[in-house]
Structures are given as C-alpha cells and as structure tokens.
Amino acid sequence: MKFLTNDGRFGLLVTRVTGSGVSRFQLIVAGRLIGNSELCFAYGAFEEMASLPRFSDERLRPPFEKQEAALSALVSEEKLHDPATLSLAESLDHWLVQGFMFEESAVMVARPYEDGTPAESALISIVGRREYADVVEMARHYWAQGDRRFLSESWQAKII
C-alpha cells in the first residue's frame, strides 16, 4: 500500500505479511521509490519517523539556498548528522536517509551509498509538518492494523 503526500514527492510503501512480524518497507523521496523490496522488520521505523529532530540552523532552512553547504553539514557535522540520520529498516541499508523538522516543514534527504560513502547528490522532499505527520501515521496504522476500515473517505483517495 502506498501512502503519499498530495504532490506525490514523499511517501511510504508498506506491505504487511500477516502474523510474521515482517513487512515490505520502502520510502518515496522526491517522487522516487528507494530501498529494496525484501521483507524486513519495520516496527522501529514508524517511531523514528514520528519523532524527527527539530533544527534551527539557517543552512537547513528549506528549500536550501545553498544546497551543497546544507548537505555537507548533514554529513560532516556530528550535531546535525547523528540526530538526523534515520536507521528505519533493513530495506534501506544501502541508503543514507536523514530527516528533520525546520519550523513547519519536514525535510527528508536520501543518498545512496557509493563505495561505502554517501553520494554527493541527494533526493530531497520538503513536506508541510501536518501532511508529513498524516502520511506517517496512516502508514503506521495500516502496518499495525492491516485493516482498511479505519480510513476515512478522504484518506481512501490519497492511498494508491
């Protein structure tokens, strides 16, 4: 099941495997599906995504006037790198995924690893705080319940 923002640039692909504790968990960042489709344990991913750190460092103000400086700081500065780096699920082991809140925006940055280091180019999604929280909560609830009956009609339209 895909859970997406209205513009389709951020979301989650979650497939439950009933009774097994494993699921398929992938992210959609900048409109691109990332991560592999192997089954994994995603239970911690939803908690992590629901509690992104809040940053006020002006270099990270969306939409990143100086994108290179912002991305470099997220990799090289421990005070930014460590709290922003999300472990999420095994399906994203070949990606550096970082997320944070800046004022009323949620920012998700994803870079594939190339020879053990994150690529310089990044996929970036900037989402309103409320829409981000709604997407993550709906995906978490679906994963936990496995039942479409909890969804209101407005959410039925957002799920593909």
XYZ file of N, CA and C in Angstrom:
480
model
N 0.850 -1.158 0.000
C 0.000 0.000 0.000
C 0.902 1.228 0.000
N 0.623 2.178 -0.876
C 1.382 3.424 -0.924
C 0.630 4.510 -0.169
N 1.367 5.251 0.632
C 0.847 6.407 1.335
C 1.669 7.593 0.862
N 1.005 8.581 0.250
C 1.722 9.675 -0.403
C 1.217 11.042 0.023
N 2.103 12.035 -0.074
C 1.671 13.416 0.057
C 0.863 13.769 -1.187
N 0.154 14.889 -1.129
C -0.684 15.287 -2.264
C 0.111 15.450 -3.551
N 1.367 15.910 -3.449
C 2.164 16.104 -4.659
C 2.909 14.838 -5.095
N 2.836 13.764 -4.290
C 3.473 12.502 -4.640
C 4.981 12.479 -4.465
N 5.550 13.519 -3.881
C 7.012 13.591 -3.746
C 7.537 12.919 -2.490
N 6.676 12.640 -1.513
C 7.091 11.926 -0.310
C 6.030 10.895 0.043
N 6.501 9.739 0.501
C 5.550 8.736 0.940
C 6.238 7.472 1.409
N 5.411 6.494 1.712
C 5.896 5.196 2.153
C 5.149 4.110 1.398
N 5.858 3.043 1.098
C 5.261 1.842 0.537
C 5.384 0.786 1.623
N 4.253 0.324 2.102
C 4.226 -0.628 3.204
C 3.342 -1.801 2.808
N 3.891 -2.996 2.949
C 3.121 -4.214 2.698
C 3.288 -5.117 3.910
N 2.197 -5.432 4.554
C 2.242 -6.297 5.732
C 2.245 -7.761 5.318
N 2.929 -8.553 6.093
C 2.867 -10.003 5.948
C 2.248 -10.498 7.253
N 0.997 -10.869 7.202
C 0.218 -11.196 8.382
C 0.871 -12.269 9.235
N 0.949 -11.966 10.522
C 1.409 -12.933 11.504
C 2.895 -13.211 11.524
N 3.670 -12.532 10.699
C 5.092 -12.859 10.625
C 5.990 -11.842 11.317
N 5.501 -10.637 11.550
C 6.323 -9.580 12.118
C 7.197 -8.879 11.097
N 7.176 -9.340 9.858
C 7.960 -8.687 8.807
C 7.018 -7.994 7.828
N 7.594 -7.069 7.087
C 6.817 -6.334 6.097
C 7.763 -5.827 5.020
N 7.189 -5.300 3.981
C 7.953 -4.597 2.961
C 7.848 -3.120 3.334
N 8.987 -2.427 3.391
C 9.014 -1.024 3.806
C 9.972 -0.271 2.902
N 9.451 0.663 2.129
C 10.272 1.495 1.269
C 9.798 2.932 1.383
N 10.671 3.864 1.046
C 10.343 5.285 1.078
C 10.199 5.827 -0.335
N 9.430 6.874 -0.438
C 9.349 7.654 -1.671
C 9.880 9.035 -1.300
N 11.005 9.399 -1.903
C 11.641 10.691 -1.654
C 11.854 11.346 -3.006
N 11.415 12.589 -3.126
C 11.496 13.334 -4.394
C 10.785 12.573 -5.513
N 9.719 11.873 -5.149
C 8.927 11.125 -6.125
C 9.538 9.810 -6.555
N 10.659 9.417 -5.966
C 11.360 8.190 -6.360
C 11.279 7.141 -5.254
N 10.944 5.919 -5.617
C 10.887 4.812 -4.673
C 12.303 4.358 -4.376
N 12.668 4.329 -3.068
C 14.016 3.912 -2.686
C 13.950 2.749 -1.709
N 15.037 2.030 -1.634
C 15.118 0.859 -0.783
C 14.776 -0.384 -1.581
N 15.125 -1.536 -1.015
C 14.812 -2.763 -1.741
C 13.466 -3.313 -1.288
N 12.971 -4.292 -2.004
C 11.641 -4.826 -1.721
C 11.680 -6.082 -0.861
N 12.853 -6.395 -0.311
C 12.957 -7.551 0.571
C 12.173 -7.308 1.852
N 11.670 -8.376 2.439
C 10.943 -8.250 3.695
C 11.903 -7.872 4.811
N 11.411 -7.078 5.761
C 12.255 -6.601 6.853
C 11.387 -6.336 8.082
N 12.036 -5.986 9.174
C 11.347 -5.596 10.401
C 11.268 -4.080 10.426
N 10.079 -3.533 10.301
C 9.907 -2.084 10.188
C 9.323 -1.455 11.440
N 9.169 -2.215 12.517
C 8.470 -1.683 13.685
C 9.086 -0.416 14.249
N 10.400 -0.271 14.232
C 11.032 0.940 14.764
C 10.994 2.114 13.810
N 10.795 1.849 12.533
C 10.825 2.910 11.527
C 9.743 3.954 11.759
N 8.564 3.513 12.135
C 7.464 4.460 12.318
C 7.707 5.377 13.510
N 8.242 4.836 14.596
C 8.575 5.663 15.762
C 9.630 6.693 15.404
N 10.630 6.252 14.687
C 11.717 7.145 14.291
C 11.201 8.270 13.389
N 10.346 7.921 12.451
C 9.821 8.930 11.533
C 8.869 9.897 12.230
N 8.220 9.438 13.276
C 7.273 10.294 14.002
C 7.973 11.253 14.952
N 9.243 11.043 15.207
C 9.935 11.903 16.174
C 11.220 12.490 15.579
N 11.089 13.133 14.433
C 12.240 13.766 13.790
C 12.773 14.903 14.660
N 14.093 15.100 14.660
C 14.652 16.214 15.429
C 14.258 17.552 14.805
N 14.211 18.568 15.645
C 13.943 19.939 15.177
C 15.269 20.675 15.094
N 15.523 21.272 13.933
C 16.743 22.047 13.737
C 16.374 23.498 13.455
N 17.267 24.396 13.845
C 17.076 25.816 13.549
C 18.289 26.410 12.832
N 19.253 25.583 12.490
C 20.442 26.027 11.765
C 19.991 26.586 10.412
N 20.264 27.850 10.180
C 19.765 28.527 8.976
C 20.235 27.885 7.671
N 21.336 27.168 7.691
C 21.777 26.484 6.467
C 20.767 25.436 6.029
N 19.957 24.962 6.968
C 18.995 23.900 6.674
C 17.586 24.415 6.389
N 17.432 25.712 6.315
C 16.106 26.285 6.035
C 15.677 25.886 4.620
N 14.550 25.192 4.516
C 14.068 24.829 3.178
C 13.763 26.080 2.367
N 14.034 26.068 1.094
C 14.482 24.973 0.251
C 15.986 24.914 0.047
N 16.788 25.278 1.003
C 18.250 25.214 0.961
C 18.806 26.126 -0.128
N 18.944 27.402 0.190
C 19.533 28.336 -0.778
C 20.902 27.858 -1.238
N 21.670 27.346 -0.289
C 22.994 26.808 -0.605
C 22.944 25.315 -0.318
N 22.356 24.586 -1.239
C 22.117 23.154 -1.041
C 23.386 22.384 -0.727
N 24.484 22.689 -1.397
C 25.738 21.974 -1.170
C 26.196 22.121 0.283
N 26.090 23.328 0.838
C 26.502 23.566 2.230
C 25.594 22.816 3.201
N 24.307 22.806 2.926
C 23.361 22.106 3.800
C 23.628 20.609 3.791
N 23.798 20.035 2.615
C 24.040 18.593 2.508
C 25.376 18.209 3.128
N 26.381 19.051 2.956
C 27.682 18.791 3.559
C 27.584 18.809 5.084
N 26.869 19.774 5.628
C 26.714 19.867 7.082
C 25.998 18.639 7.636
N 25.005 18.135 6.913
C 24.268 16.958 7.375
C 25.142 15.707 7.419
N 26.179 15.665 6.604
C 27.083 14.512 6.603
C 28.237 14.706 7.575
N 28.788 15.908 7.640
C 30.053 16.095 8.356
C 29.944 16.622 9.782
N 28.857 17.266 10.134
C 28.744 17.848 11.471
C 27.949 16.925 12.385
N 28.622 16.428 13.407
C 28.033 15.428 14.303
C 26.721 15.898 14.931
N 26.639 17.171 15.304
C 25.434 17.689 15.960
C 24.219 17.670 15.021
N 24.451 17.623 13.725
C 23.366 17.516 12.745
C 23.244 16.081 12.232
N 24.380 15.481 11.887
C 24.393 14.148 11.293
C 23.736 13.101 12.194
N 24.190 13.010 13.427
C 23.720 11.935 14.307
C 22.222 11.990 14.577
N 21.655 13.146 14.976
C 20.216 13.138 15.232
C 19.365 13.001 13.966
N 19.868 13.482 12.826
C 19.073 13.450 11.595
C 19.100 12.096 10.896
N 20.122 11.289 11.152
C 20.266 10.022 10.443
C 19.265 9.000 10.975
N 18.490 8.456 10.057
C 17.434 7.500 10.397
C 17.881 6.093 10.021
N 17.736 5.159 10.936
C 18.097 3.776 10.606
C 16.929 3.063 9.923
N 15.717 3.372 10.252
C 14.468 2.901 9.656
C 14.364 1.384 9.558
N 14.745 0.790 8.441
C 14.552 -0.647 8.240
C 15.663 -1.192 7.352
N 15.866 -2.499 7.426
C 16.939 -3.146 6.663
C 16.821 -2.912 5.161
N 15.620 -2.665 4.684
C 15.412 -2.459 3.254
C 16.086 -1.185 2.744
N 16.526 -0.323 3.655
C 17.187 0.924 3.274
C 18.662 0.933 3.649
N 19.243 -0.261 3.842
C 20.642 -0.358 4.258
C 21.628 0.280 3.288
N 21.284 0.399 2.034
C 22.207 0.959 1.045
C 21.936 2.440 0.787
N 21.229 3.071 1.735
C 20.886 4.485 1.634
C 21.219 5.202 2.930
N 21.686 6.429 2.814
C 21.774 7.322 3.961
C 20.486 8.138 3.922
N 19.622 7.912 4.897
C 18.354 8.634 4.971
C 18.410 9.524 6.202
N 18.164 10.813 5.980
C 18.158 11.776 7.074
C 16.863 12.568 7.029
N 16.325 12.826 8.204
C 15.095 13.588 8.289
C 15.140 14.538 9.461
N 14.466 15.666 9.303
C 14.397 16.633 10.382
C 13.246 17.600 10.129
N 12.886 18.324 11.174
C 11.881 19.375 11.089
C 12.599 20.718 11.119
N 12.137 21.620 10.290
C 12.601 23.003 10.320
C 11.356 23.868 10.269
N 11.074 24.544 11.369
C 9.841 25.317 11.523
C 8.651 24.426 11.185
N 7.881 24.743 10.174
C 6.669 23.972 9.854
C 6.869 22.984 8.708
N 8.126 22.648 8.415
C 8.422 21.718 7.324
C 9.150 20.484 7.827
N 8.796 19.350 7.250
C 9.563 18.116 7.444
C 10.437 17.970 6.209
N 11.709 17.653 6.438
C 12.651 17.516 5.336
C 13.206 16.093 5.371
N 13.155 15.413 4.240
C 13.704 14.064 4.106
C 14.759 14.119 3.011
N 15.964 13.650 3.347
C 17.095 13.649 2.425
C 17.573 12.205 2.294
N 17.718 11.726 1.076
C 18.172 10.346 0.849
C 19.286 10.338 -0.185
N 20.355 9.603 0.164
C 21.501 9.456 -0.740
C 21.917 7.998 -0.754
N 22.143 7.435 -1.933
C 22.659 6.064 -1.975
C 24.120 6.046 -1.548
N 24.535 4.942 -0.973
C 25.946 4.769 -0.660
C 26.666 4.327 -1.921
N 27.812 4.937 -2.174
C 28.672 4.566 -3.290
C 30.034 4.233 -2.712
N 30.438 2.992 -2.796
C 31.725 2.549 -2.239
C 31.862 2.905 -0.757
N 30.791 2.733 0.001
C 30.828 2.946 1.435
C 30.652 4.382 1.909
N 30.519 5.334 0.991
C 30.281 6.719 1.384
C 29.015 7.222 0.686
N 28.299 8.159 1.328
C 27.079 8.659 0.690
C 27.391 9.477 -0.562
N 26.560 9.308 -1.564
C 26.722 10.070 -2.803
C 26.572 11.563 -2.516
N 27.199 12.381 -3.345
C 27.084 13.833 -3.173
C 25.697 14.325 -3.549
N 25.115 13.737 -4.581
C 23.775 14.159 -4.985
C 22.752 13.494 -4.068
N 21.656 14.192 -3.850
C 20.652 13.704 -2.910
C 19.248 13.887 -3.466
N 18.364 13.017 -3.028
C 16.936 13.180 -3.259
C 16.398 13.920 -2.042
N 15.580 14.946 -2.258
C 15.084 15.757 -1.150
C 13.579 15.957 -1.293
N 12.865 15.712 -0.203
C 11.439 16.035 -0.138
C 11.224 16.997 1.014
N 10.494 18.063 0.745
C 10.132 19.038 1.767
C 8.615 19.036 1.828
N 8.103 18.718 3.014
C 6.667 18.493 3.189
C 6.187 19.323 4.375
N 4.997 19.843 4.295
C 4.407 20.516 5.444
C 4.330 19.555 6.630
N 4.583 20.066 7.821
C 4.618 19.254 9.040
C 3.364 18.404 9.199
N 2.198 18.980 9.011
C 0.939 18.250 9.214
C 0.753 17.144 8.169
N 1.030 17.441 6.913
C 0.870 16.430 5.872
C 1.853 15.281 6.079
N 3.077 15.609 6.456
C 4.075 14.580 6.756
C 3.569 13.677 7.882
N 3.124 14.282 8.972
C 2.642 13.507 10.121
C 1.460 12.624 9.730
N 0.567 13.135 8.905
C -0.587 12.342 8.463
C -0.161 11.121 7.651
N 0.774 11.307 6.721
C 1.243 10.194 5.886
C 1.902 9.122 6.757
N 2.782 9.542 7.655
C 3.480 8.587 8.515
C 2.488 7.866 9.423
N 1.540 8.594 10.003
C 0.580 7.967 10.917
C -0.349 6.995 10.182
N -0.804 7.360 9.005
C -1.667 6.444 8.251
C -0.911 5.168 7.883
N 0.336 5.298 7.461
C 1.143 4.120 7.123
C 1.386 3.261 8.358
N 1.704 3.913 9.477
C 1.925 3.174 10.724
C 0.672 2.435 11.158
N -0.450 3.117 11.071
C -1.710 2.498 11.483
C -2.057 1.317 10.581
N -1.876 1.498 9.294
C -2.122 0.397 8.355
C -1.212 -0.787 8.679
N 0.074 -0.499 8.899
C 1.027 -1.555 9.219
C 0.612 -2.276 10.493
N 0.188 -1.519 11.504
C -0.180 -2.104 12.794
C -1.505 -2.857 12.734
N -2.446 -2.353 11.969
C -3.793 -2.928 11.956
C -4.056 -3.856 10.780
N -3.532 -3.507 9.636
C -3.787 -4.312 8.441
C -5.241 -4.300 8.031
N -5.921 -3.201 8.264
C -7.354 -3.156 8.021
C -7.715 -1.800 7.438
N -8.304 -1.767 6.272
C -8.664 -0.506 5.622
C -9.877 0.162 6.258
N -10.587 -0.508 7.150
C -11.806 0.069 7.721
C -11.548 1.318 8.538
N -10.322 1.524 9.030
C -10.026 2.701 9.856
C -9.935 3.972 9.037
N -9.817 3.855 7.719
C -9.575 5.018 6.876
C -10.857 5.781 6.565
N -10.799 7.090 6.681
C -11.929 7.913 6.281
C -11.959 7.988 4.753
N -13.046 8.477 4.205
C -13.142 8.600 2.742
C -12.056 9.500 2.191
N -11.709 10.579 2.898
C -10.674 11.487 2.381
C -9.337 10.780 2.288
N -9.047 9.878 3.215
C -7.781 9.151 3.152
C -7.816 8.047 2.109
N -8.978 7.478 1.842
C -9.089 6.468 0.789
C -8.585 7.047 -0.537
N -8.883 8.320 -0.773
C -8.481 8.950 -2.041
C -6.974 9.160 -2.119
N -6.293 9.307 -0.981
C -4.862 9.549 -1.003
C -4.051 8.264 -1.117
N -4.669 7.146 -0.885
C -3.944 5.877 -0.896
C -4.061 5.242 -2.267
N -2.935 4.861 -2.820
C -2.906 4.257 -4.155
C -2.650 2.772 -3.996
